[in-house]
PDB file of C-alpha atoms in Angstrom:
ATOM      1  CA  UNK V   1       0.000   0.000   0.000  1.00 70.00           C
ATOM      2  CA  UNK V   2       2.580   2.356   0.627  1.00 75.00           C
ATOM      3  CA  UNK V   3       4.250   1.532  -2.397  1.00 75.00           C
ATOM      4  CA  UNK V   4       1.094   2.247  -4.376  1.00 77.00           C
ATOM      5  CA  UNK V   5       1.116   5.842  -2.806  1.00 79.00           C
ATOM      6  CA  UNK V   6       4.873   6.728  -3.273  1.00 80.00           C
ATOM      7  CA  UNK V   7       4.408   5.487  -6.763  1.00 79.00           C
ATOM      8  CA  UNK V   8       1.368   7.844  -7.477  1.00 79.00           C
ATOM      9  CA  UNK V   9       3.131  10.278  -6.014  1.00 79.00           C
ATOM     10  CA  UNK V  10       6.118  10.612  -8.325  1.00 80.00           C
ATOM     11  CA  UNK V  11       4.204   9.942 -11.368  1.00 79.00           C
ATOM     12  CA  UNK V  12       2.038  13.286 -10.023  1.00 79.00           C
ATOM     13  CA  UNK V  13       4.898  15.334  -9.691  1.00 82.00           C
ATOM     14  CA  UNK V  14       6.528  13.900 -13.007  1.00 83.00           C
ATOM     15  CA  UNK V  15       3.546  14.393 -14.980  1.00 76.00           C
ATOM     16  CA  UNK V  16       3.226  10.929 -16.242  1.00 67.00           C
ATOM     17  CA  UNK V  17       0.006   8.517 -15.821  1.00 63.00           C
ATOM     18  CA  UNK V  18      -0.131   6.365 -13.055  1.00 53.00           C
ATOM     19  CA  UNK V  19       0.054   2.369 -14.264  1.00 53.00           C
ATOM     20  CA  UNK V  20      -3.183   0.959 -14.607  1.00 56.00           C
ATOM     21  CA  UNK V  21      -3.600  -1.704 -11.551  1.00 55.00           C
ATOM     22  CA  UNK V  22      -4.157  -5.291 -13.103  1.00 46.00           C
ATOM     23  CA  UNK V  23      -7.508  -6.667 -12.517  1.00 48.00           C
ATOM     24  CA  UNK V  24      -7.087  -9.474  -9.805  1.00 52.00           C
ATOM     25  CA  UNK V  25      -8.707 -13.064 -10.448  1.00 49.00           C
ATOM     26  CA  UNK V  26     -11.755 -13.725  -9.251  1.00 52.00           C
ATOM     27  CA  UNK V  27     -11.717 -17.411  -6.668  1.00 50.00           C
ATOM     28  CA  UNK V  28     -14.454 -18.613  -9.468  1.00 48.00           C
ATOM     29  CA  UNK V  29     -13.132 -18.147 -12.608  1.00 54.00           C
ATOM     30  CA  UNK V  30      -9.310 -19.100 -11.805  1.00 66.00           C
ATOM     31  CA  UNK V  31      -8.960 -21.999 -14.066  1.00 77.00           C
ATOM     32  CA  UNK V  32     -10.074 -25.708 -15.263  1.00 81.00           C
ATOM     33  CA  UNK V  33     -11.526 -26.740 -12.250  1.00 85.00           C
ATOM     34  CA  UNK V  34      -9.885 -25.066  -9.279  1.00 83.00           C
ATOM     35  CA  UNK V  35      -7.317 -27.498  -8.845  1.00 90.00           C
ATOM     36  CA  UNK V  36      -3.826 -26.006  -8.827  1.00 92.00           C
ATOM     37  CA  UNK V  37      -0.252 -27.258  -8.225  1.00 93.00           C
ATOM     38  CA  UNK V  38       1.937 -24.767  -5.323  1.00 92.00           C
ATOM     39  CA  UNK V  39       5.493 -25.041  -6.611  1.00 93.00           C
ATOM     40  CA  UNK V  40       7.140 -23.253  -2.749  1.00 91.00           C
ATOM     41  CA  UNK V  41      10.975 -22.670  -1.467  1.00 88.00           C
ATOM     42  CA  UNK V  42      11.588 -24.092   1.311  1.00 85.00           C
ATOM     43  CA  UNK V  43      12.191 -21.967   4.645  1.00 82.00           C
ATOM     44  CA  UNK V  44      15.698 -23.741   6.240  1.00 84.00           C
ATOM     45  CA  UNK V  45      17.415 -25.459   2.318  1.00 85.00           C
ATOM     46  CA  UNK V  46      15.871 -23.426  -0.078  1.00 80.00           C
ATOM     47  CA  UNK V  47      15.114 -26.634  -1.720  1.00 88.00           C
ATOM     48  CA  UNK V  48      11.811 -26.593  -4.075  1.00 90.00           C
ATOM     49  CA  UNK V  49       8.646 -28.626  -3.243  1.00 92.00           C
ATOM     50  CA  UNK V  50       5.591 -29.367  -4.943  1.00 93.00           C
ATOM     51  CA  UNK V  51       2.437 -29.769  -3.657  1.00 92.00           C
ATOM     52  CA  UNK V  52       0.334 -31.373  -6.240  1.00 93.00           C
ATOM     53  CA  UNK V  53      -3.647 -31.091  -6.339  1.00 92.00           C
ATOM     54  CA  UNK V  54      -4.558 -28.436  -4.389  1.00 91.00           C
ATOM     55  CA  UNK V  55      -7.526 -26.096  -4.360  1.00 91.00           C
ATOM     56  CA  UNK V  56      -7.282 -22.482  -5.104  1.00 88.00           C
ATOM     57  CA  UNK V  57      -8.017 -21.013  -1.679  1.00 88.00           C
ATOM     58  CA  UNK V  58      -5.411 -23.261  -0.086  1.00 89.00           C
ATOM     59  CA  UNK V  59      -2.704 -21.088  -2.102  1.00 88.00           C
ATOM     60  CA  UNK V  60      -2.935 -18.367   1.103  1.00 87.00           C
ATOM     61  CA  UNK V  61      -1.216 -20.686   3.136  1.00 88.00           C
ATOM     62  CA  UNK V  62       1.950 -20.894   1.675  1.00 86.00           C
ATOM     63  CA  UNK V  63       4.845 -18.360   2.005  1.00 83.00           C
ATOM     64  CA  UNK V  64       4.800 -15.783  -0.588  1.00 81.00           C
ATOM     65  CA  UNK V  65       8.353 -16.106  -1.365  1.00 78.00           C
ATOM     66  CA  UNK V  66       9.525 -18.169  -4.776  1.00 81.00           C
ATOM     67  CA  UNK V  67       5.828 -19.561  -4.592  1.00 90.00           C
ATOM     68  CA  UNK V  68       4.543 -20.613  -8.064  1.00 91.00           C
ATOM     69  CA  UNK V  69       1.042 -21.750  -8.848  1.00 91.00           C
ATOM     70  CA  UNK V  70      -0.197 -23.971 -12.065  1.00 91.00           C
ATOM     71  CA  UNK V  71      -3.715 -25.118 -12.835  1.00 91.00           C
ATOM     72  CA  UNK V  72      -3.849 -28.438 -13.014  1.00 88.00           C
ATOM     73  CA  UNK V  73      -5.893 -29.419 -15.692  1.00 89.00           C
ATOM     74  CA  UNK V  74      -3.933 -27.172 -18.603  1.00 89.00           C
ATOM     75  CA  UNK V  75      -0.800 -26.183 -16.766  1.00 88.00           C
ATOM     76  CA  UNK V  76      -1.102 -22.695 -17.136  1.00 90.00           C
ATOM     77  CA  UNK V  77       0.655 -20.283 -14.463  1.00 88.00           C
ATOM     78  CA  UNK V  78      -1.433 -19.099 -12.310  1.00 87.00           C
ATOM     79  CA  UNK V  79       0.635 -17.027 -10.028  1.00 83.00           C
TER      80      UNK V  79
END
């Protein structure tokens, strides 16, 4: 949020047009059929895990960091 307000900000005082915010995914119309595969980083070895066949509102869980999300069905990226 702050970022969002610092960026506004200088694009005021520059003159130039704030970015347009990308429209965020709706829960229902994600993909397929809500199933998704969580590609995370681990916390302690950095390693990367999968977790395979997972719904879509289970992807708050995991930790933000390296955390890649594919729809299970087509294998599009998600997130």
């Amino acid at each position: 949020m702050f970022s969002k307000k610092v960026t506004s900000l200088i694009a005021r005082l520059t003159g130039r047009k704030e970015p347009e915010p990308l429209p965020a995914e709706s829960e229902d119309d994600v993909c397929c059929q809500g199933n998704v595969h969580i590609a995370y980083r681990g916390i302690s070895d950095e390693r990367l895990y999968m977790a395979y066949n997972r719904k879509w509102t289970e992807v708050r869980f995991f930790k933000p960091n390296g955390l890649r999300v594919f729809c299970a069905d087509c294998r599009r990226r998600l997130l």
